[in-house]
PDB file of C-alpha atoms and ligand atoms in Angstrom:
ATOM      1  CA  UNK A   1       0.000   0.000   0.000  1.00 97.00           C
ATOM      2  CA  UNK A   2       1.283   3.433  -0.981  1.00 98.00           C
ATOM      3  CA  UNK A   3       0.044   6.598   0.731  1.00 98.00           C
ATOM      4  CA  UNK A   4       0.582  10.196  -0.338  1.00 98.00           C
ATOM      5  CA  UNK A   5       0.772  12.754   2.483  1.00 99.00           C
ATOM      6  CA  UNK A   6       0.178  16.338   1.335  1.00 99.00           C
ATOM      7  CA  UNK A   7       0.715  19.528   3.306  1.00 98.00           C
ATOM      8  CA  UNK A   8      -0.440  22.984   2.305  1.00 98.00           C
ATOM      9  CA  UNK A   9       0.855  26.513   2.714  1.00 98.00           C
ATOM     10  CA  UNK A  10       3.098  27.583   5.574  1.00 97.00           C
ATOM     11  CA  UNK A  11       3.309  24.137   7.143  1.00 98.00           C
ATOM     12  CA  UNK A  12       7.018  24.230   6.229  1.00 97.00           C
ATOM     13  CA  UNK A  13       7.238  26.897   8.959  1.00 96.00           C
ATOM     14  CA  UNK A  14       6.070  24.586  11.731  1.00 97.00           C
ATOM     15  CA  UNK A  15       7.949  25.172  14.954  1.00 93.00           C
ATOM     16  CA  UNK A  16       8.971  28.674  13.901  1.00 89.00           C
ATOM     17  CA  UNK A  17       5.947  30.560  15.275  1.00 85.00           C
ATOM     18  CA  UNK A  18       2.667  30.012  17.091  1.00 88.00           C
ATOM     19  CA  UNK A  19       3.912  27.085  19.215  1.00 87.00           C
ATOM     20  CA  UNK A  20       0.793  27.468  21.361  1.00 89.00           C
ATOM     21  CA  UNK A  21      -1.336  26.441  18.378  1.00 94.00           C
ATOM     22  CA  UNK A  22       0.912  24.205  16.287  1.00 94.00           C
ATOM     23  CA  UNK A  23       3.452  22.912  18.836  1.00 90.00           C
ATOM     24  CA  UNK A  24       7.227  23.195  18.900  1.00 92.00           C
ATOM     25  CA  UNK A  25       8.197  20.450  16.458  1.00 95.00           C
ATOM     26  CA  UNK A  26       9.358  21.566  13.015  1.00 97.00           C
ATOM     27  CA  UNK A  27       8.507  20.279   9.540  1.00 98.00           C
ATOM     28  CA  UNK A  28      11.490  17.899   9.533  1.00 97.00           C
ATOM     29  CA  UNK A  29      10.095  16.327  12.717  1.00 97.00           C
ATOM     30  CA  UNK A  30       6.722  15.896  11.004  1.00 98.00           C
ATOM     31  CA  UNK A  31       8.410  14.164   8.052  1.00 98.00           C
ATOM     32  CA  UNK A  32      10.338  11.874  10.427  1.00 98.00           C
ATOM     33  CA  UNK A  33       7.176  10.980  12.379  1.00 98.00           C
ATOM     34  CA  UNK A  34       5.243  10.181   9.196  1.00 98.00           C
ATOM     35  CA  UNK A  35       8.061   8.013   7.836  1.00 98.00           C
ATOM     36  CA  UNK A  36       8.493   6.085  11.053  1.00 98.00           C
ATOM     37  CA  UNK A  37       4.726   5.528  11.432  1.00 98.00           C
ATOM     38  CA  UNK A  38       4.620   4.255   7.833  1.00 98.00           C
ATOM     39  CA  UNK A  39       7.495   1.826   8.497  1.00 98.00           C
ATOM     40  CA  UNK A  40       5.753   0.566  11.653  1.00 98.00           C
ATOM     41  CA  UNK A  41       2.514   0.025   9.706  1.00 98.00           C
ATOM     42  CA  UNK A  42       4.265  -1.595   6.742  1.00 98.00           C
ATOM     43  CA  UNK A  43       3.074   0.971   4.201  1.00 98.00           C
ATOM     44  CA  UNK A  44       5.007   3.043   1.676  1.00 98.00           C
ATOM     45  CA  UNK A  45       4.702   6.784   2.103  1.00 98.00           C
ATOM     46  CA  UNK A  46       5.590   9.926   0.213  1.00 98.00           C
ATOM     47  CA  UNK A  47       5.262  13.278   1.970  1.00 98.00           C
ATOM     48  CA  UNK A  48       5.173  16.621   0.170  1.00 98.00           C
ATOM     49  CA  UNK A  49       4.487  20.272   1.027  1.00 98.00           C
ATOM     50  CA  UNK A  50       3.555  23.167  -1.222  1.00 99.00           C
ATOM     51  CA  UNK A  51       2.508  26.762  -0.736  1.00 98.00           C
ATOM     52  CA  UNK A  52       0.688  26.659  -4.087  1.00 99.00           C
ATOM     53  CA  UNK A  53      -2.895  25.542  -4.595  1.00 99.00           C
ATOM     54  CA  UNK A  54      -2.323  24.418  -8.202  1.00 99.00           C
ATOM     55  CA  UNK A  55       0.653  22.284  -7.217  1.00 99.00           C
ATOM     56  CA  UNK A  56      -1.469  20.532  -4.586  1.00 99.00           C
ATOM     57  CA  UNK A  57      -4.183  19.974  -7.228  1.00 99.00           C
ATOM     58  CA  UNK A  58      -1.567  18.549  -9.646  1.00 99.00           C
ATOM     59  CA  UNK A  59      -0.246  16.172  -6.982  1.00 99.00           C
ATOM     60  CA  UNK A  60      -3.758  14.971  -6.110  1.00 99.00           C
ATOM     61  CA  UNK A  61      -4.479  14.311  -9.803  1.00 98.00           C
ATOM     62  CA  UNK A  62      -1.183  12.444 -10.238  1.00 98.00           C
ATOM     63  CA  UNK A  63      -1.999  10.223  -7.249  1.00 98.00           C
ATOM     64  CA  UNK A  64      -4.610   8.386  -9.327  1.00 98.00           C
ATOM     65  CA  UNK A  65      -3.163   4.985 -10.168  1.00 97.00           C
ATOM     66  CA  UNK A  66       0.045   5.724  -8.256  1.00 98.00           C
ATOM     67  CA  UNK A  67      -1.167   5.762  -4.631  1.00 98.00           C
ATOM     68  CA  UNK A  68      -3.794   3.882  -2.640  1.00 98.00           C
ATOM     69  CA  UNK A  69      -4.788   6.731  -0.355  1.00 98.00           C
ATOM     70  CA  UNK A  70      -4.185  10.360   0.526  1.00 98.00           C
ATOM     71  CA  UNK A  71      -3.604  12.103   3.847  1.00 99.00           C
ATOM     72  CA  UNK A  72      -4.035  15.829   3.410  1.00 99.00           C
ATOM     73  CA  UNK A  73      -3.621  18.909   5.556  1.00 98.00           C
ATOM     74  CA  UNK A  74      -4.532  21.631   3.065  1.00 99.00           C
ATOM     75  CA  UNK A  75      -3.771  24.277   5.731  1.00 98.00           C
ATOM     76  CA  UNK A  76      -5.436  27.608   4.829  1.00 98.00           C
ATOM     77  CA  UNK A  77      -6.714  26.141   1.530  1.00 98.00           C
ATOM     78  CA  UNK A  78      -8.956  23.905   3.648  1.00 98.00           C
ATOM     79  CA  UNK A  79     -11.294  26.841   4.087  1.00 98.00           C
ATOM     80  CA  UNK A  80     -11.177  28.266   0.563  1.00 98.00           C
ATOM     81  CA  UNK A  81     -10.321  25.693  -2.080  1.00 98.00           C
ATOM     82  CA  UNK A  82     -13.078  24.185  -4.166  1.00 98.00           C
ATOM     83  CA  UNK A  83     -10.262  23.187  -6.589  1.00 99.00           C
ATOM     84  CA  UNK A  84      -8.731  20.859  -3.981  1.00 99.00           C
ATOM     85  CA  UNK A  85     -12.191  19.474  -3.149  1.00 99.00           C
ATOM     86  CA  UNK A  86     -12.872  18.799  -6.847  1.00 99.00           C
ATOM     87  CA  UNK A  87      -9.468  17.123  -7.329  1.00 99.00           C
ATOM     88  CA  UNK A  88     -10.030  14.844  -4.321  1.00 98.00           C
ATOM     89  CA  UNK A  89     -13.486  13.938  -5.644  1.00 98.00           C
ATOM     90  CA  UNK A  90     -12.091  13.335  -9.148  1.00 98.00           C
ATOM     91  CA  UNK A  91      -9.385  10.886  -8.079  1.00 98.00           C
ATOM     92  CA  UNK A  92     -11.802   9.113  -5.708  1.00 97.00           C
ATOM     93  CA  UNK A  93      -9.010   7.719  -3.539  1.00 98.00           C
ATOM     94  CA  UNK A  94      -9.716   7.181   0.160  1.00 98.00           C
ATOM     95  CA  UNK A  95      -8.598  10.399   1.821  1.00 98.00           C
ATOM     96  CA  UNK A  96      -8.154  11.574   5.391  1.00 98.00           C
ATOM     97  CA  UNK A  97      -8.043  15.252   6.366  1.00 98.00           C
ATOM     98  CA  UNK A  98      -5.672  16.205   9.177  1.00 98.00           C
ATOM     99  CA  UNK A  99      -5.430  19.428  11.148  1.00 98.00           C
ATOM    100  CA  UNK A 100      -2.804  19.914  13.802  1.00 98.00           C
ATOM    101  CA  UNK A 101      -4.949  22.388  15.718  1.00 98.00           C
ATOM    102  CA  UNK A 102      -8.553  21.987  16.759  1.00 98.00           C
ATOM    103  CA  UNK A 103     -10.087  24.158  14.068  1.00 98.00           C
ATOM    104  CA  UNK A 104     -13.555  23.721  15.612  1.00 98.00           C
ATOM    105  CA  UNK A 105     -12.407  25.906  18.498  1.00 97.00           C
ATOM    106  CA  UNK A 106     -10.894  28.625  16.308  1.00 98.00           C
ATOM    107  CA  UNK A 107     -12.118  31.572  14.224  1.00 98.00           C
ATOM    108  CA  UNK A 108     -15.442  31.438  12.320  1.00 98.00           C
ATOM    109  CA  UNK A 109     -13.617  31.533   8.947  1.00 98.00           C
ATOM    110  CA  UNK A 110     -11.988  28.178   9.798  1.00 98.00           C
ATOM    111  CA  UNK A 111     -15.334  26.464  10.395  1.00 98.00           C
ATOM    112  CA  UNK A 112     -15.812  25.359   6.803  1.00 98.00           C
ATOM    113  CA  UNK A 113     -13.671  22.664   5.242  1.00 98.00           C
ATOM    114  CA  UNK A 114     -14.085  22.112   1.523  1.00 98.00           C
ATOM    115  CA  UNK A 115     -11.449  19.360   1.350  1.00 98.00           C
ATOM    116  CA  UNK A 116     -13.143  17.581   4.252  1.00 98.00           C
ATOM    117  CA  UNK A 117     -16.246  17.090   2.098  1.00 98.00           C
ATOM    118  CA  UNK A 118     -14.255  14.597  -0.012  1.00 98.00           C
ATOM    119  CA  UNK A 119     -12.542  12.855   2.918  1.00 98.00           C
ATOM    120  CA  UNK A 120     -13.664   9.721   4.734  1.00 98.00           C
ATOM    121  CA  UNK A 121     -12.350  11.013   8.026  1.00 98.00           C
ATOM    122  CA  UNK A 122     -11.121  14.208   9.679  1.00 98.00           C
ATOM    123  CA  UNK A 123      -8.617  14.221  12.522  1.00 98.00           C
ATOM    124  CA  UNK A 124      -8.043  17.530  14.288  1.00 98.00           C
ATOM    125  CA  UNK A 125      -6.505  18.879  17.443  1.00 98.00           C
ATOM    126  CA  UNK A 126      -4.152  15.960  18.009  1.00 98.00           C
ATOM    127  CA  UNK A 127      -0.960  17.728  16.950  1.00 97.00           C
ATOM    128  CA  UNK A 128       1.456  15.840  14.717  1.00 98.00           C
ATOM    129  CA  UNK A 129       0.113  12.538  16.063  1.00 98.00           C
ATOM    130  CA  UNK A 130      -2.956  13.172  13.902  1.00 98.00           C
ATOM    131  CA  UNK A 131      -0.890  12.257  10.828  1.00 98.00           C
ATOM    132  CA  UNK A 132       0.041   8.909  12.404  1.00 98.00           C
ATOM    133  CA  UNK A 133      -3.618   8.236  13.183  1.00 98.00           C
ATOM    134  CA  UNK A 134      -4.553   9.046   9.591  1.00 98.00           C
ATOM    135  CA  UNK A 135      -1.957   6.592   8.247  1.00 98.00           C
ATOM    136  CA  UNK A 136      -3.240   3.940  10.670  1.00 98.00           C
ATOM    137  CA  UNK A 137      -6.792   4.499   9.443  1.00 98.00           C
ATOM    138  CA  UNK A 138      -5.808   4.037   5.783  1.00 98.00           C
ATOM    139  CA  UNK A 139      -3.501   1.087   6.503  1.00 98.00           C
ATOM    140  CA  UNK A 140      -6.254  -0.764   8.411  1.00 97.00           C
ATOM    141  CA  UNK A 141      -9.183   0.286   6.281  1.00 94.00           C
ATOM    142  CA  UNK A 142     -10.989  -2.716   4.802  1.00 88.00           C
ATOM    143  CA  UNK A 143     -10.609  -2.866   1.013  1.00 76.00           C
ATOM    144  CA  UNK A 144     -13.851  -1.647  -0.579  1.00 64.00           C
ATOM    145  CA  UNK A 145     -13.191  -2.913  -4.105  1.00 56.00           C
TER     146      UNK A 145
HETATM  147  O1  LIG B   1      -4.396  23.095  12.240  1.00 84.85           O
HETATM  148  C1  LIG B   1      -3.996  22.917  11.092  1.00 84.85           C
HETATM  149  O2  LIG B   1      -3.283  21.966  10.768  1.00 84.85           O
HETATM  150  C2  LIG B   1      -4.296  23.957  10.007  1.00 84.85           C
HETATM  151  O3  LIG B   1      -4.546  23.265   8.797  1.00 84.85           O
HETATM  152  C3  LIG B   1      -3.061  24.821   9.895  1.00 84.85           C
HETATM  153  C4  LIG B   1      -3.222  26.000   8.929  1.00 84.85           C
HETATM  154  C5  LIG B   1      -4.507  26.764   9.230  1.00 84.85           C
HETATM  155  O4  LIG B   1      -4.708  27.765   8.235  1.00 84.85           O
HETATM  156  C6  LIG B   1      -5.720  25.864   9.281  1.00 84.85           C
HETATM  157  O5  LIG B   1      -6.854  26.640   9.618  1.00 84.85           O
HETATM  158  C7  LIG B   1      -5.533  24.788  10.324  1.00 84.85           C
HETATM  159  C8  LIG B   1      -2.035  26.958   9.038  1.00 84.85           C
HETATM  160  C9  LIG B   1      -0.705  26.312   8.830  1.00 84.85           C
HETATM  161  C10 LIG B   1       0.339  27.380   9.046  1.00 84.85           C
HETATM  162  O6  LIG B   1       1.278  26.902   9.962  1.00 84.85           O
HETATM  163  C11 LIG B   1       2.063  27.798  10.616  1.00 84.85           C
HETATM  164  C12 LIG B   1       3.241  27.326  11.078  1.00 84.85           C
HETATM  165  C13 LIG B   1       4.085  28.164  11.753  1.00 84.85           C
HETATM  166  C14 LIG B   1       3.750  29.477  11.970  1.00 84.85           C
HETATM  167  C15 LIG B   1       2.546  29.959  11.504  1.00 84.85           C
HETATM  168  C16 LIG B   1       1.698  29.107  10.813  1.00 84.85           C
END
């Protein structure tokens, strides 16, 4: 099983600011956690980050036929991007949405998630561990072929 983990804008700055919201671990620590969780679960993983909506859309499209599932934290694009929603719907791969913070408890503009409408599951407020939980969900998900 091969899983694509996608991260949206500014997540490369993890650990640099707002530790009260996003924790103190940096992006390299996130990559390391994802890779070690994947090894423990016996799945292949590729993790990417982009600040560009179109790049994220391209990567989602390219996942069709190349990956078995997607874990996505679209960051700010969560709340704005119909393009990411449409791409996730188009590829129809099982997808899990992850948010490091508990967006439910944050500003009103964060209360809508477009990407989440195409995801089987949303994990929020669990810090970087949320990514591990998302991988576990996809790795243990019964095949629905
Ligand atoms: O909680 C999450 O994971 C978010 O997807 C993070 C996004 C935010 O726009 C979403 O509403 C919730 C922001 C990621 C930016 O990360 C930063 C990292 C360091 C310093 C400032 C922002």
